[in-house]
């Protein structure tokens, strides 16, 4: 059983029943920190679907589907802005959903970290190619990096954020 499903249940209970921020899981032993281990996912807007539904399986399915759609759409936009070829962007938008990573880590939080990664590169690319006002792309970069860092896996998210930022910057 994947631990994040019970985490979303305990997060729902902390918010709705106890009126507190769900920064720790009160149920095992004497409690375990969620925020300190980077598994709380509170900054991930898609995770609030699972929290609002009390960790229901259908909510996790919706979260996974929306995350993969965000990944595919982000890759498509990134390819389009890099190449200005609609056919290539369409081809990669459709085919990128079938990369091997998704079948390898199909039930791991690293799935979400990968799904937010094209948006970091897209913001860097658009900031580099936009003359004048780059602040909207820098705000987008800050939001994408924040979502990346709150995707549920601290190690993978930090390395993806750092690698993509050094690649883009």
Short mmCIF file of C-alpha atoms in Angstrom, two decimals:
data_model
loop_
_atom_site.label_atom_id
_atom_site.label_comp_id
_atom_site.label_asym_id
_atom_site.label_seq_id
_atom_site.Cartn_x
_atom_site.Cartn_y
_atom_site.Cartn_z
CA UNK A 1 0.00 0.00 0.00
CA UNK A 2 1.33 3.38 -0.96
CA UNK A 3 1.77 5.58 2.10
CA UNK A 4 0.51 8.77 0.50
CA UNK A 5 -3.06 7.52 0.38
CA UNK A 6 -3.29 7.23 4.17
CA UNK A 7 -1.41 10.54 4.39
CA UNK A 8 -4.16 12.25 2.41
CA UNK A 9 -6.72 10.69 4.74
CA UNK A 10 -4.88 11.90 7.84
CA UNK A 11 -4.45 15.32 6.21
CA UNK A 12 -8.19 15.51 5.57
CA UNK A 13 -8.89 14.56 9.18
CA UNK A 14 -6.40 17.11 10.49
CA UNK A 15 -8.02 19.90 8.47
CA UNK A 16 -11.68 18.97 8.84
CA UNK A 17 -11.83 17.33 12.29
CA UNK A 18 -8.98 18.92 14.24
CA UNK A 19 -8.79 22.31 12.47
CA UNK A 20 -4.99 22.19 12.21
CA UNK A 21 -2.39 22.22 9.47
CA UNK A 22 -1.55 18.65 8.50
CA UNK A 23 2.19 18.85 9.08
CA UNK A 24 2.48 15.48 10.80
CA UNK A 25 0.79 12.11 10.86
CA UNK A 26 -0.52 11.52 14.38
CA UNK A 27 -1.37 7.84 13.93
CA UNK A 28 1.90 5.82 13.79
CA UNK A 29 3.91 5.36 17.00
CA UNK A 30 4.15 8.86 18.50
CA UNK A 31 3.56 10.58 15.17
CA UNK A 32 5.76 11.21 12.17
CA UNK A 33 6.48 14.50 10.40
CA UNK A 34 5.08 14.94 6.92
CA UNK A 35 6.50 18.34 6.12
CA UNK A 36 10.01 17.53 7.34
CA UNK A 37 10.23 14.45 5.15
CA UNK A 38 8.86 16.27 2.11
CA UNK A 39 5.88 13.95 1.72
CA UNK A 40 3.04 16.26 2.73
CA UNK A 41 2.33 17.57 -0.81
CA UNK A 42 0.44 20.51 0.71
CA UNK A 43 1.83 22.98 -1.85
CA UNK A 44 0.70 20.79 -4.75
CA UNK A 45 -2.63 22.15 -6.01
CA UNK A 46 -3.62 18.75 -7.40
CA UNK A 47 -3.14 17.13 -4.00
CA UNK A 48 -6.03 19.13 -2.61
CA UNK A 49 -8.32 16.99 -4.76
CA UNK A 50 -7.27 13.92 -2.74
CA UNK A 51 -7.42 15.80 0.56
CA UNK A 52 -10.91 17.18 -0.14
CA UNK A 53 -12.15 13.69 -1.07
CA UNK A 54 -10.73 12.17 2.16
CA UNK A 55 -8.13 10.18 0.22
CA UNK A 56 -10.66 8.39 -2.00
CA UNK A 57 -9.27 6.23 -4.77
CA UNK A 58 -11.20 8.09 -7.47
CA UNK A 59 -9.61 11.38 -6.32
CA UNK A 60 -6.14 9.88 -6.67
CA UNK A 61 -7.07 8.64 -10.16
CA UNK A 62 -8.21 12.14 -11.09
CA UNK A 63 -4.98 13.58 -9.68
CA UNK A 64 -2.86 11.15 -11.73
CA UNK A 65 -4.81 11.84 -14.94
CA UNK A 66 -4.66 15.62 -14.57
CA UNK A 67 -0.93 15.44 -13.77
CA UNK A 68 -0.25 13.43 -16.92
CA UNK A 69 -2.34 15.86 -18.99
CA UNK A 70 -0.34 18.76 -17.53
CA UNK A 71 2.87 16.95 -18.45
CA UNK A 72 1.76 16.28 -22.02
CA UNK A 73 0.47 19.83 -22.50
CA UNK A 74 3.66 21.29 -20.99
CA UNK A 75 5.87 19.19 -23.26
CA UNK A 76 3.80 20.22 -26.26
CA UNK A 77 4.10 23.92 -25.44
CA UNK A 78 7.80 23.55 -24.74
CA UNK A 79 8.46 21.83 -28.06
CA UNK A 80 6.32 24.32 -29.94
CA UNK A 81 8.11 27.34 -28.45
CA UNK A 82 11.50 25.74 -29.04
CA UNK A 83 10.92 24.66 -32.65
CA UNK A 84 7.85 26.58 -33.91
CA UNK A 85 6.65 23.33 -35.52
CA UNK A 86 3.01 22.49 -34.77
CA UNK A 87 3.24 18.93 -36.14
CA UNK A 88 6.27 18.13 -33.97
CA UNK A 89 4.66 19.61 -30.87
CA UNK A 90 1.48 17.63 -31.52
CA UNK A 91 3.42 14.41 -32.06
CA UNK A 92 5.39 14.82 -28.85
CA UNK A 93 2.31 15.90 -26.89
CA UNK A 94 0.62 12.63 -27.80
CA UNK A 95 3.65 10.35 -27.48
CA UNK A 96 5.26 11.74 -24.31
CA UNK A 97 2.52 10.20 -22.16
CA UNK A 98 3.92 6.78 -22.99
CA UNK A 99 7.51 7.23 -21.84
CA UNK A 100 8.93 4.39 -19.78
CA UNK A 101 9.11 6.40 -16.57
CA UNK A 102 5.33 6.31 -16.17
CA UNK A 103 5.24 2.52 -16.29
CA UNK A 104 8.30 2.25 -14.04
CA UNK A 105 7.09 4.64 -11.29
CA UNK A 106 3.35 4.24 -11.80
CA UNK A 107 2.48 4.48 -8.10
CA UNK A 108 5.19 6.73 -6.69
CA UNK A 109 5.16 10.43 -5.88
CA UNK A 110 8.08 11.01 -8.28
CA UNK A 111 5.40 10.70 -10.98
CA UNK A 112 4.14 14.18 -10.04
CA UNK A 113 7.62 15.68 -9.95
CA UNK A 114 8.18 14.68 -13.55
CA UNK A 115 4.77 16.04 -14.54
CA UNK A 116 5.64 19.56 -13.35
CA UNK A 117 9.14 19.61 -14.86
CA UNK A 118 8.32 20.81 -18.42
CA UNK A 119 6.78 23.95 -16.99
CA UNK A 120 10.08 24.99 -15.42
CA UNK A 121 11.88 24.74 -18.76
CA UNK A 122 9.01 26.44 -20.57
CA UNK A 123 9.17 29.45 -18.25
CA UNK A 124 12.94 29.73 -18.73
CA UNK A 125 12.59 29.46 -22.51
CA UNK A 126 9.85 32.07 -22.69
CA UNK A 127 11.76 34.41 -20.35
CA UNK A 128 14.83 34.13 -22.56
CA UNK A 129 12.87 34.83 -25.74
CA UNK A 130 10.58 37.57 -24.43
CA UNK A 131 11.95 41.07 -24.94
CA UNK A 132 11.21 43.47 -22.13
CA UNK A 133 8.79 42.19 -19.49
CA UNK A 134 9.94 38.84 -18.17
CA UNK A 135 8.30 39.10 -14.76
CA UNK A 136 5.21 37.04 -15.75
CA UNK A 137 7.51 34.18 -16.78
CA UNK A 138 9.53 34.55 -13.57
CA UNK A 139 6.30 34.31 -11.56
CA UNK A 140 5.40 31.20 -13.58
CA UNK A 141 8.87 29.82 -12.90
CA UNK A 142 8.45 30.43 -9.17
CA UNK A 143 5.05 28.69 -9.19
CA UNK A 144 6.31 25.72 -11.22
CA UNK A 145 9.35 25.32 -8.97
CA UNK A 146 7.16 25.57 -5.86
CA UNK A 147 4.84 22.87 -7.20
CA UNK A 148 7.85 20.76 -8.15
CA UNK A 149 9.30 21.02 -4.65
CA UNK A 150 5.92 20.11 -3.11
CA UNK A 151 5.29 17.15 -5.40
CA UNK A 152 5.96 14.58 -2.67
CA UNK A 153 9.54 13.45 -3.13
CA UNK A 154 12.09 15.79 -1.65
CA UNK A 155 15.24 14.31 -3.23
CA UNK A 156 13.89 13.94 -6.75
CA UNK A 157 12.19 17.34 -6.67
CA UNK A 158 15.30 19.19 -5.52
CA UNK A 159 17.48 17.54 -8.16
CA UNK A 160 14.91 18.12 -10.92
CA UNK A 161 14.47 21.76 -9.90
CA UNK A 162 18.21 22.38 -9.68
CA UNK A 163 18.99 20.57 -12.93
CA UNK A 164 16.22 22.27 -14.89
CA UNK A 165 17.07 25.68 -13.44
CA UNK A 166 20.75 25.33 -14.35
CA UNK A 167 19.76 24.09 -17.79
CA UNK A 168 17.31 26.94 -18.31
CA UNK A 169 19.27 29.74 -16.67
#
